[in-house]
Tab-separated table of C-alpha atoms in Angstrom:
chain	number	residue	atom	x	y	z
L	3	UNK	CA	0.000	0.000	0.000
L	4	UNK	CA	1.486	3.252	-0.958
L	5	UNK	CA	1.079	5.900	1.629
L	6	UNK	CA	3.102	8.516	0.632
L	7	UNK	CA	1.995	12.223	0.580
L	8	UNK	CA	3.161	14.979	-1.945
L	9	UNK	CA	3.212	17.928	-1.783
L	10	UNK	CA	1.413	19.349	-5.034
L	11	UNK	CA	4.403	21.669	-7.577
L	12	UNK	CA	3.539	24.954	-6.934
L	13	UNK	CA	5.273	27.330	-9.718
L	14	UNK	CA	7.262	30.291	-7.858
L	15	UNK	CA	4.557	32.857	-9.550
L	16	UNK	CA	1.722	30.785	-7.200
L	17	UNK	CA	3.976	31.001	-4.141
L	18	UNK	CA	4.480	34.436	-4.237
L	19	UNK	CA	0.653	35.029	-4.988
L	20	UNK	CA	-0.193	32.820	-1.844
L	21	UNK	CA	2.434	35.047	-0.270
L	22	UNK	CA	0.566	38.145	-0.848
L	23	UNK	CA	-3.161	36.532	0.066
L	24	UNK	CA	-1.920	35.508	3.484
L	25	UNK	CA	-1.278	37.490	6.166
L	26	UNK	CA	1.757	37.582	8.722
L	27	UNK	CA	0.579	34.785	10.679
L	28	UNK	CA	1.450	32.634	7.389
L	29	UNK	CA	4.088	34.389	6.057
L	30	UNK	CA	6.702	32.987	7.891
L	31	UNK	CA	5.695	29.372	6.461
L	32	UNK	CA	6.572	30.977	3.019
L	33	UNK	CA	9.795	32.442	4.256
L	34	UNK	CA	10.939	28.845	6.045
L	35	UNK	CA	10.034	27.140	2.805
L	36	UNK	CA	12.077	29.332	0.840
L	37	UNK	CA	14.682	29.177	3.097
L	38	UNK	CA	15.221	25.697	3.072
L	39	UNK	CA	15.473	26.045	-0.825
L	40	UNK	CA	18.030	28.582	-0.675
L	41	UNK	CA	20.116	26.614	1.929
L	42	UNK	CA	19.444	23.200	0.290
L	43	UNK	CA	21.237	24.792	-3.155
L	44	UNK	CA	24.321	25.540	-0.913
L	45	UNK	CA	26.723	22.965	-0.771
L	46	UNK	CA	29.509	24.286	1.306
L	47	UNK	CA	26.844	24.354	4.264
L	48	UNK	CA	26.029	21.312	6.369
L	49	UNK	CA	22.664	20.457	6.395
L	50	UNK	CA	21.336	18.118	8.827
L	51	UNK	CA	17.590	18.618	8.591
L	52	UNK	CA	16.026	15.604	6.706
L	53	UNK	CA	16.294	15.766	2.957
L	54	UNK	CA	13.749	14.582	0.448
L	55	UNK	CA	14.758	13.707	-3.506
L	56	UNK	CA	13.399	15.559	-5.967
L	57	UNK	CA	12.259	12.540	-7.665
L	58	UNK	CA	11.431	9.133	-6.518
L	59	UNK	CA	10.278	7.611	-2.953
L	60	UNK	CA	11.044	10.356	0.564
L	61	UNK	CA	14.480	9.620	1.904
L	62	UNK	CA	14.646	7.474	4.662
L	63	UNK	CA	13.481	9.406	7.975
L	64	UNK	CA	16.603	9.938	10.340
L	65	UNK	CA	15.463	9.704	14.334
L	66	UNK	CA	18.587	10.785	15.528
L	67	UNK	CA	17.577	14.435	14.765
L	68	UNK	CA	15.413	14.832	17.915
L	69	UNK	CA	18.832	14.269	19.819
L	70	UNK	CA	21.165	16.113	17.201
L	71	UNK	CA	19.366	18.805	16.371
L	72	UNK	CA	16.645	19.733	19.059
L	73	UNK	CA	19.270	19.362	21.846
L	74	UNK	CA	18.813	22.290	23.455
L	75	UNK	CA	15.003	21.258	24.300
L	76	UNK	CA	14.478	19.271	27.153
L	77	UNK	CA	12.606	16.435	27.581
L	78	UNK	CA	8.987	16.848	28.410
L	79	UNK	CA	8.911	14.269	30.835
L	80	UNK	CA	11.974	15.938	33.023
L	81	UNK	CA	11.202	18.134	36.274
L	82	UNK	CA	11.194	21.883	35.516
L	83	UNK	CA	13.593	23.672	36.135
L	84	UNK	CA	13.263	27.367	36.572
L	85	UNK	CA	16.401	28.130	34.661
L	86	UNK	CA	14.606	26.318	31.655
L	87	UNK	CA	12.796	28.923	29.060
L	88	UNK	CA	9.533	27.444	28.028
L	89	UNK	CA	8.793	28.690	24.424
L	90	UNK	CA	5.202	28.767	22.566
L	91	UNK	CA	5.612	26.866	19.458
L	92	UNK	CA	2.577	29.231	17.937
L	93	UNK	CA	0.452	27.071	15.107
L	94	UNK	CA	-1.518	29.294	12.931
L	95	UNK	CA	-4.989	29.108	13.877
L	96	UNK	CA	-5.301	26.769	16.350
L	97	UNK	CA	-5.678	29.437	19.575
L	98	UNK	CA	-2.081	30.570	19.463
L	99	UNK	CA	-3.284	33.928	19.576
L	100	UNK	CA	-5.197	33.598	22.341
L	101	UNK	CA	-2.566	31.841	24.483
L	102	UNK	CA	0.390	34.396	23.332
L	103	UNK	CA	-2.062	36.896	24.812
L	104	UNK	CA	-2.182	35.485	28.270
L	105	UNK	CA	1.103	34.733	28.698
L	106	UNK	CA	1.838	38.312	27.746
L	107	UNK	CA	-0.880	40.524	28.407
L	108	UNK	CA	-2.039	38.906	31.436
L	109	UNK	CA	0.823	37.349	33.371
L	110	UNK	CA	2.882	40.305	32.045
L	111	UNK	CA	5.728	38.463	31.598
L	112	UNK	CA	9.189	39.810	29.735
L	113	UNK	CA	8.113	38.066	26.316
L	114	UNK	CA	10.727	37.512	23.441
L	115	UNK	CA	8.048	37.729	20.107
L	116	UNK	CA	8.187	40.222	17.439
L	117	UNK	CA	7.384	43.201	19.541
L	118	UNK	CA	11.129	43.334	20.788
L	119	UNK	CA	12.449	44.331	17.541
L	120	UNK	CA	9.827	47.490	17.297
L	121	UNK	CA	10.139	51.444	18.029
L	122	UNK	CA	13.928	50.988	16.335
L	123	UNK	CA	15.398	48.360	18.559
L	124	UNK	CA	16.424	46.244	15.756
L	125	UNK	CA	19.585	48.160	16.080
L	126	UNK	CA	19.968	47.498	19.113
L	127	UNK	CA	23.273	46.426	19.745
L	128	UNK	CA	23.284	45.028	23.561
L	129	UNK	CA	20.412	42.496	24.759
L	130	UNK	CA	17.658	44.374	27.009
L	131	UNK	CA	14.663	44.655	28.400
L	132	UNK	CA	12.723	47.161	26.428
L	133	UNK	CA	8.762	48.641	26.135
L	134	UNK	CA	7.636	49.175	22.891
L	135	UNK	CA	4.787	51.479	22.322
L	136	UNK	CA	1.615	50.161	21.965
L	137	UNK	CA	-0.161	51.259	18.222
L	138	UNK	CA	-3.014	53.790	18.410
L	139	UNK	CA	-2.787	53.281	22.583
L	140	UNK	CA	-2.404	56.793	24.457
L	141	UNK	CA	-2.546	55.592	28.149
L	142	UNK	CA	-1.820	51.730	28.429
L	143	UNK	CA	0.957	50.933	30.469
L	144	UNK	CA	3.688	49.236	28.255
L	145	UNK	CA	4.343	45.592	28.475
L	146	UNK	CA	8.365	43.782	28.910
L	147	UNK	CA	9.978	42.671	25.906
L	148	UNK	CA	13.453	41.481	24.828
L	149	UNK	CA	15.102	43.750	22.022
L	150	UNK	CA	14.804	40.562	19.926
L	151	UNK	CA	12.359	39.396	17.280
L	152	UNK	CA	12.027	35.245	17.312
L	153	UNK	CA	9.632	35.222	14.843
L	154	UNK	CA	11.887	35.448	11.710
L	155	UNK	CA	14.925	33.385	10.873
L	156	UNK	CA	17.299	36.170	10.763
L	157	UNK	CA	15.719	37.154	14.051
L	158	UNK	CA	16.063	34.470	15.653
L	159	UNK	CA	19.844	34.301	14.750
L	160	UNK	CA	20.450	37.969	15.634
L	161	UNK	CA	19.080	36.768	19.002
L	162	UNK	CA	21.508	33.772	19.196
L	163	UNK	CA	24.480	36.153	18.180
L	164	UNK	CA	23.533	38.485	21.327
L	165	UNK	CA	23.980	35.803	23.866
L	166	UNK	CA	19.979	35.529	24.072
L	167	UNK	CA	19.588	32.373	26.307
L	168	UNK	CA	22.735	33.375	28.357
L	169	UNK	CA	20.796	36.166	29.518
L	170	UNK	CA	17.983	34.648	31.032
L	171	UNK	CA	15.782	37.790	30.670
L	172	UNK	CA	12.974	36.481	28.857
L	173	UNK	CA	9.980	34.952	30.844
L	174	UNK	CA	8.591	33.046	27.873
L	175	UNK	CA	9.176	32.911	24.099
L	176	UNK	CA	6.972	33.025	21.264
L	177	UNK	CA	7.856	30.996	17.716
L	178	UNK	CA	6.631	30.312	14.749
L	179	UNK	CA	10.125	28.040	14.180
L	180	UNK	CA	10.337	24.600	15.771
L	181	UNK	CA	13.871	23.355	14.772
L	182	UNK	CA	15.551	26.650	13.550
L	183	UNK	CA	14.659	27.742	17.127
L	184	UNK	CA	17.081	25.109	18.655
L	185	UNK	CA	19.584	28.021	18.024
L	186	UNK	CA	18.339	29.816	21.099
L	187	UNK	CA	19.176	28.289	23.235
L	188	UNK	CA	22.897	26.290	24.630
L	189	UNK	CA	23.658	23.167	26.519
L	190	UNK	CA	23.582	25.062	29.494
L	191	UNK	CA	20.389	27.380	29.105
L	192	UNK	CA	17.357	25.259	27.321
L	193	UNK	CA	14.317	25.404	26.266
L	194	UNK	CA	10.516	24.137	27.426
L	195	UNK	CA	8.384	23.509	24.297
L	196	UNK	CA	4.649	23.914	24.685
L	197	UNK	CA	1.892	24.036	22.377
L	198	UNK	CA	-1.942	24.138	21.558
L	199	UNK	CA	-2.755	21.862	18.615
L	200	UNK	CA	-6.226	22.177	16.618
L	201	UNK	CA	-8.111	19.267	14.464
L	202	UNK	CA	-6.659	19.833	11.414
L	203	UNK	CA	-9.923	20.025	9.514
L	204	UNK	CA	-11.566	22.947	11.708
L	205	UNK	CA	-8.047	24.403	11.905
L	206	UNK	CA	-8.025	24.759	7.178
L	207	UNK	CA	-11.749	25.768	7.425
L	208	UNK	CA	-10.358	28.509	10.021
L	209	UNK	CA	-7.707	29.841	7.844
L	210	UNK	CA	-9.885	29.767	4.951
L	211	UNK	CA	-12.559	31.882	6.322
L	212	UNK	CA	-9.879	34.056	8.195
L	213	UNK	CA	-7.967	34.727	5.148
L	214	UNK	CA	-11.915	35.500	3.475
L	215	UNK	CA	-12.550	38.556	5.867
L	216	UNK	CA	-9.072	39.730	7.362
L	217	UNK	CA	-9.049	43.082	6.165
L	218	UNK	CA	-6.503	43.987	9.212
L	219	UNK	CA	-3.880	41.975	7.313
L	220	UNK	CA	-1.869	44.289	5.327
L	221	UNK	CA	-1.603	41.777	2.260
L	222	UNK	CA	-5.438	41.316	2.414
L	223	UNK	CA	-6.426	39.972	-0.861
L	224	UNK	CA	-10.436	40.086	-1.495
L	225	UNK	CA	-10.222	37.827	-3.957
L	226	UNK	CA	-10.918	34.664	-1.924
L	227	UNK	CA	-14.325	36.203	-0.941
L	228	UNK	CA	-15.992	34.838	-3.718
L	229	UNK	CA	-14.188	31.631	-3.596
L	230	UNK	CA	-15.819	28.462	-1.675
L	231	UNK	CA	-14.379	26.350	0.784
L	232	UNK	CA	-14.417	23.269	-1.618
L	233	UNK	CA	-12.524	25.505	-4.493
L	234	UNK	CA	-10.125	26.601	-1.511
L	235	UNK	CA	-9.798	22.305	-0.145
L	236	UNK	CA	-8.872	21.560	-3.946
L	237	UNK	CA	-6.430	24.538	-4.847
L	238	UNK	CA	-3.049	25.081	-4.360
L	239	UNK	CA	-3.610	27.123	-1.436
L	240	UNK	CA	-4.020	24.140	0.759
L	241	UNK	CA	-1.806	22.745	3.339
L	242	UNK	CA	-0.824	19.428	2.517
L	243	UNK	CA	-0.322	17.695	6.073
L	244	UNK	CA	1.365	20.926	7.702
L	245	UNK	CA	1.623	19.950	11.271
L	246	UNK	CA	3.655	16.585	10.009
L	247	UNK	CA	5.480	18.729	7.437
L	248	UNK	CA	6.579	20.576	10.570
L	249	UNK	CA	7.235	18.375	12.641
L	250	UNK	CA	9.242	15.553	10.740
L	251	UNK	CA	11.208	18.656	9.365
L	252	UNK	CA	10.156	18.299	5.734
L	253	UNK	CA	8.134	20.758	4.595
L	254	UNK	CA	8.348	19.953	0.882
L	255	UNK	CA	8.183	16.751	-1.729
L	256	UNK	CA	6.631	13.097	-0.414
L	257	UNK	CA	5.836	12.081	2.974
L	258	UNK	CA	4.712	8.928	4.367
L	259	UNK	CA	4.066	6.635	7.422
L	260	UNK	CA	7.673	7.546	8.994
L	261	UNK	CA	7.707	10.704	9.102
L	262	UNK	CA	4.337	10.688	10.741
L	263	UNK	CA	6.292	8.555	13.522
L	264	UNK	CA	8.917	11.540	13.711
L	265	UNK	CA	6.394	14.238	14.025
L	266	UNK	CA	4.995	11.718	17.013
L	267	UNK	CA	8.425	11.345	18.749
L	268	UNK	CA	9.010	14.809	18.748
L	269	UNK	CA	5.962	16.172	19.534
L	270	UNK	CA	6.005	12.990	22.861
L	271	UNK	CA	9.343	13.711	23.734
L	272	UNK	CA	9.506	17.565	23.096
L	273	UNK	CA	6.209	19.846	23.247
L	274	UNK	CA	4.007	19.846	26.442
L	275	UNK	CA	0.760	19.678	24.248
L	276	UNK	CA	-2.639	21.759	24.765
L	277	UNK	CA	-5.729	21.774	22.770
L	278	UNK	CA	-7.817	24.237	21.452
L	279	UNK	CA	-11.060	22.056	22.256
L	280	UNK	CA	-9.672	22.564	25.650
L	281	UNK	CA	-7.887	25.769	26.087
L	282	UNK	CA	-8.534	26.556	29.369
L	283	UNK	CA	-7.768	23.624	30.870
L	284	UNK	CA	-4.787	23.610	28.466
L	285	UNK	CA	-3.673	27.338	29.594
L	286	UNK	CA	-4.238	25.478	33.299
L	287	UNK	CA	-1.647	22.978	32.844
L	288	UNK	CA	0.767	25.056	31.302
L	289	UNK	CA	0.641	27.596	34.421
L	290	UNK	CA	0.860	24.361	36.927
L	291	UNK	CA	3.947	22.790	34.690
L	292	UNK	CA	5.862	26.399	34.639
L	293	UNK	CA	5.080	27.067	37.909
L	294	UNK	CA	3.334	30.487	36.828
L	295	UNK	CA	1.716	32.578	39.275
L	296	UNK	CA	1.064	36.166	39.328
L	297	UNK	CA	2.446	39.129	40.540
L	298	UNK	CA	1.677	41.975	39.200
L	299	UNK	CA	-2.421	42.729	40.139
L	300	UNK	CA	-4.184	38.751	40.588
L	301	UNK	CA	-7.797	40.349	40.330
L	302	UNK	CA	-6.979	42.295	37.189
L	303	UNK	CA	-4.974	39.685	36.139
L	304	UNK	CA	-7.403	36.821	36.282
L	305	UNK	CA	-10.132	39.107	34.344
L	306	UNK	CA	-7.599	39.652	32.171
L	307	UNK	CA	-7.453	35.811	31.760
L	308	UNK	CA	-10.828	34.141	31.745
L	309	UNK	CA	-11.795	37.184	29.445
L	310	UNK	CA	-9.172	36.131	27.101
L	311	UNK	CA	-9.555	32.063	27.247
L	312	UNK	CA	-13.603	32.601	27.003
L	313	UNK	CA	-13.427	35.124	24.155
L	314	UNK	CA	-9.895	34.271	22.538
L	315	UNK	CA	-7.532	36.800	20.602
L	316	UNK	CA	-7.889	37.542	16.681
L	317	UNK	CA	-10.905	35.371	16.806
L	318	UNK	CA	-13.589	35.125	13.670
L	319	UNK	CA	-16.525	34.836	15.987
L	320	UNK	CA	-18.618	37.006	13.442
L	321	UNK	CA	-18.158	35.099	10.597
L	322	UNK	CA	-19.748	31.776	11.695
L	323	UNK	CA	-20.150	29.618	8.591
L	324	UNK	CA	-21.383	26.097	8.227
L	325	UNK	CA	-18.525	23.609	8.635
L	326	UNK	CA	-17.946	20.532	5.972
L	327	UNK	CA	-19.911	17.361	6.825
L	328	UNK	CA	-18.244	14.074	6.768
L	329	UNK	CA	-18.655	11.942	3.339
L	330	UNK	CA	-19.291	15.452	1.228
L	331	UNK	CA	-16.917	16.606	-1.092
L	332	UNK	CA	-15.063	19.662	0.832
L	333	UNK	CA	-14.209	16.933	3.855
L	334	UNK	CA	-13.309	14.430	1.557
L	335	UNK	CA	-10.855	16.627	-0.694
L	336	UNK	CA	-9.583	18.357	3.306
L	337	UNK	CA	-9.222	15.174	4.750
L	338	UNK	CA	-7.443	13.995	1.662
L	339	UNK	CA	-4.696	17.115	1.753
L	340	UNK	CA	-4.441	15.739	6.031
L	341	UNK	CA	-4.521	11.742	6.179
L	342	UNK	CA	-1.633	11.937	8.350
L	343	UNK	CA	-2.561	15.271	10.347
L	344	UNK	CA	-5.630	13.695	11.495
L	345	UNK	CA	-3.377	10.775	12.561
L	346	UNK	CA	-0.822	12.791	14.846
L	347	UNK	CA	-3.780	14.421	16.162
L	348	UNK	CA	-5.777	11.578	17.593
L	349	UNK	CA	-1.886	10.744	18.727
L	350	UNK	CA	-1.610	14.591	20.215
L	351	UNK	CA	-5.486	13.655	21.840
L	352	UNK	CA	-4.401	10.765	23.748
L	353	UNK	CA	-1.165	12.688	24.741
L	354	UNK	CA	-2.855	15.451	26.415
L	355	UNK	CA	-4.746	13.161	28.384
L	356	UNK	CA	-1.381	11.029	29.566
L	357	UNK	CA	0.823	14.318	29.996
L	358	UNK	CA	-1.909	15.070	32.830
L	359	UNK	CA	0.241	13.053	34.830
L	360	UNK	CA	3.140	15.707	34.890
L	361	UNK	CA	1.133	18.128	36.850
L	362	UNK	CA	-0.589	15.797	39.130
L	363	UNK	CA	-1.017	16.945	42.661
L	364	UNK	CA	-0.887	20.746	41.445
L	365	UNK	CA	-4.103	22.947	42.468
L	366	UNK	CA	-5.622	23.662	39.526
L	367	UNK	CA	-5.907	27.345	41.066
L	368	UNK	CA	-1.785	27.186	41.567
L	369	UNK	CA	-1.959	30.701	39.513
L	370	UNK	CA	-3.478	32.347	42.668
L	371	UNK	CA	-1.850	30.629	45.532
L	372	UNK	CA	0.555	33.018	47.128
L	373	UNK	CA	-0.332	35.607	44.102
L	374	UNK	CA	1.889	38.752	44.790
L	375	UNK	CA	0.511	42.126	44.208
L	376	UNK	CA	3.513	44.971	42.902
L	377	UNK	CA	0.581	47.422	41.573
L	378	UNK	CA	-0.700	47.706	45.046
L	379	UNK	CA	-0.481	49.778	47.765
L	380	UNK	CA	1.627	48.285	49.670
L	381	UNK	CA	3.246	46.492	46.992
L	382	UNK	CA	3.899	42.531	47.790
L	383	UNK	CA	6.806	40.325	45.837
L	384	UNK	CA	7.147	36.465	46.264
L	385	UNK	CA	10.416	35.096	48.095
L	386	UNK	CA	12.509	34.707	44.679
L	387	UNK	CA	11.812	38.396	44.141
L	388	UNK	CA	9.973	39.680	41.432
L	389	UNK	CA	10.818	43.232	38.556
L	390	UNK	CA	7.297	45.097	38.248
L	391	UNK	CA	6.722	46.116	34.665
L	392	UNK	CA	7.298	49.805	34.415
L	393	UNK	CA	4.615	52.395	34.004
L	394	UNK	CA	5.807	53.051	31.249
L	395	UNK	CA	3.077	55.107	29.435
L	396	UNK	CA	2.170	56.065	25.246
């Protein structure tokens, strides 16, 4: 039985056309795919990501990455330690937005996204705490970020070359980038992968209907407005088995059976897994794991937080639309372009439910349990000590 998965030819005219449809969200899976092409066409580079012929059968899948070349990640199933950096791997459309939100905007934690790199501190040449100004804001107190943007390749390198994970100044750490972002970090200052994962059919009806109305998105194309979802599931503009893709490293040519099996060793050995279905309880486990609490103003805060989870960030609530039924022709031709999405994700289903174990014993409340107030009057700090952000105003 053949179960290999290609990726349909896509001329570099298309590519740059999907380019300009989707917004910066997607971008960045553009820019990693070319990027890979670029570096692939250099042979005076070694290249140790997983390589797939241009003709033929996929090369044979390579386990020894998740030790060679996600190193600097521990192992899910190792204590925390507060030294450790957890880091958001952030999958389009699957509540990313929502979670990057509370991390940042609720907790208040120093966040390393690509806020860092705004108001001109892209020339930075020193690592620092900095607080950008907030867009069309006039009296919202400015949140922590690192001068670094780890959203981009060349970002996250810049970071790297700054002695980024030496500094231990970032809280938490927001990528798009699972193995580039191995860079961050050293043998002696790693990273915490975490994620939220959605079913991969809801998640390409999402981005279909997102991409239909997201006018807020400079490269906004209204062109897809008149399209339907089953023109969209049979188009070029579909993801072919992206979370895989990601995962196994290989974002381009065939795919089969083992590099499903990478995508699930990685994703079991490496990412503390949420789910959209379930993001509060998800958000839950990631404060019990990390040992989050707050500290700035726990009221405020925790509004802050159940409005967020309930609600959700850059959320398409008014633009409800009926979803493909099973056995018609949009799920078949989705479910077609995800055969072995839908497979890690039943995997990444009964992995949430077994990772419960890693936070057993842990208050679900643990968030509020000897909460520190340093916006109050008198101000309170936990043991460890604690930096309030600064009022830093628009």
């Amino acid at each position: 039985m053949d179960t290999s998965y290609r990726q349909p030819e896509i001329s570099p005219q298309v590519q740059l056309q999907q380019q300009q449809q989707q917004g910066p969200e997607y971008q960045f899976q553009y820019q990693q795919q070319q990027a890979m092409t670029k570096s692939s066409s250099n042979s005076n580079k070694e290249d140790n990501r997983p390589q797939t012929p241009e003709e033929g059968a996929p090369a044979p899948v390579d386990f020894s990455v998740v030790e060679t070349t996600l190193n600097h990640f521990e192992e899910t199933n190792t204590p925390f330690n507060p030294k450790d950096v957890p880091i958001f791997w952030h999958i389009p459309k699957a509540g990313g937005s929502t979670i990057k939100d509370v991390i940042g905007s609720c907790h208040r934690f120093v966040m390393a996204t690509e806020w860092g790199i705004t108001d001109g501190h892209d020339q930075d040449a020193d690592i620092a705490i900095v607080y950008p100004s907030v867009p069309g804001a006039t009296s919202t107190d400015r949140s922590p970020f690192v001068n670094v943007d780890t959203t981009t390749l060349t970002g996250i390198q810049r970071a790297a070359r700054m002695g980024f994970a030496d500094s231990g100044l970032a809280d938490a750490v927001v990528t798009p980038f699972l193995w580039e972002a191995n860079e961050l970090f050293t043998d002696t200052a790693k990273g915490r992968f975490f994620s939220v994962f959605r079913n991969p059919i809801d998640r390409a009806v999402s981005m279909f209907y997102y991409l239909q109305v997201a006018t807020w998105e400079p490269t906004y194309s209204p062109d897809l407005k008149e399209w339907t979802l089953l023109q969209y599931a049979t188009s070029e503009k579909v993801e072919n088995n992206w979370m895989v893709r990601q995962l196994s490293n290989t974002l381009g040519g065939e795919i089969n059976d083992s590099h499903l099996a990478l995508a699930k060793d990685v994703v079991r050995r490496k990412v503390l897994v949420g789910l959209m279905t379930k993001l509060d309880e998800s958000m839950t486990r990631f404060e019990k794991f990390f040992h989050w609490k707050y500290h700035v103003n726990p009221p405020n805060q925790e509004v802050c937080r159940e409005r967020l989870t309930k609600g959700g960030s850059n959320s398409n609530s008014k633009n409800k639309k009926e979803k493909p039924k099973p056995g018609d022709a949009t799920w078949e031709a989705l479910t077609a372009q995800n055969t072995l999405d839908i497979q890690l994700y039943e995997y990444i289903e009964e992995l949430f439910q077994e990772q419960a174990a890693l936070v057993e014993g842990v208050p679900d409340d643990y968030r509020l349990i000897d909460a520190t107030c340093c916006k109050c009057n008198p101000a309170t700090f936990p043991p460890e000590g604690f930096t309030c952000p600064e009022a830093v105003l628009n």
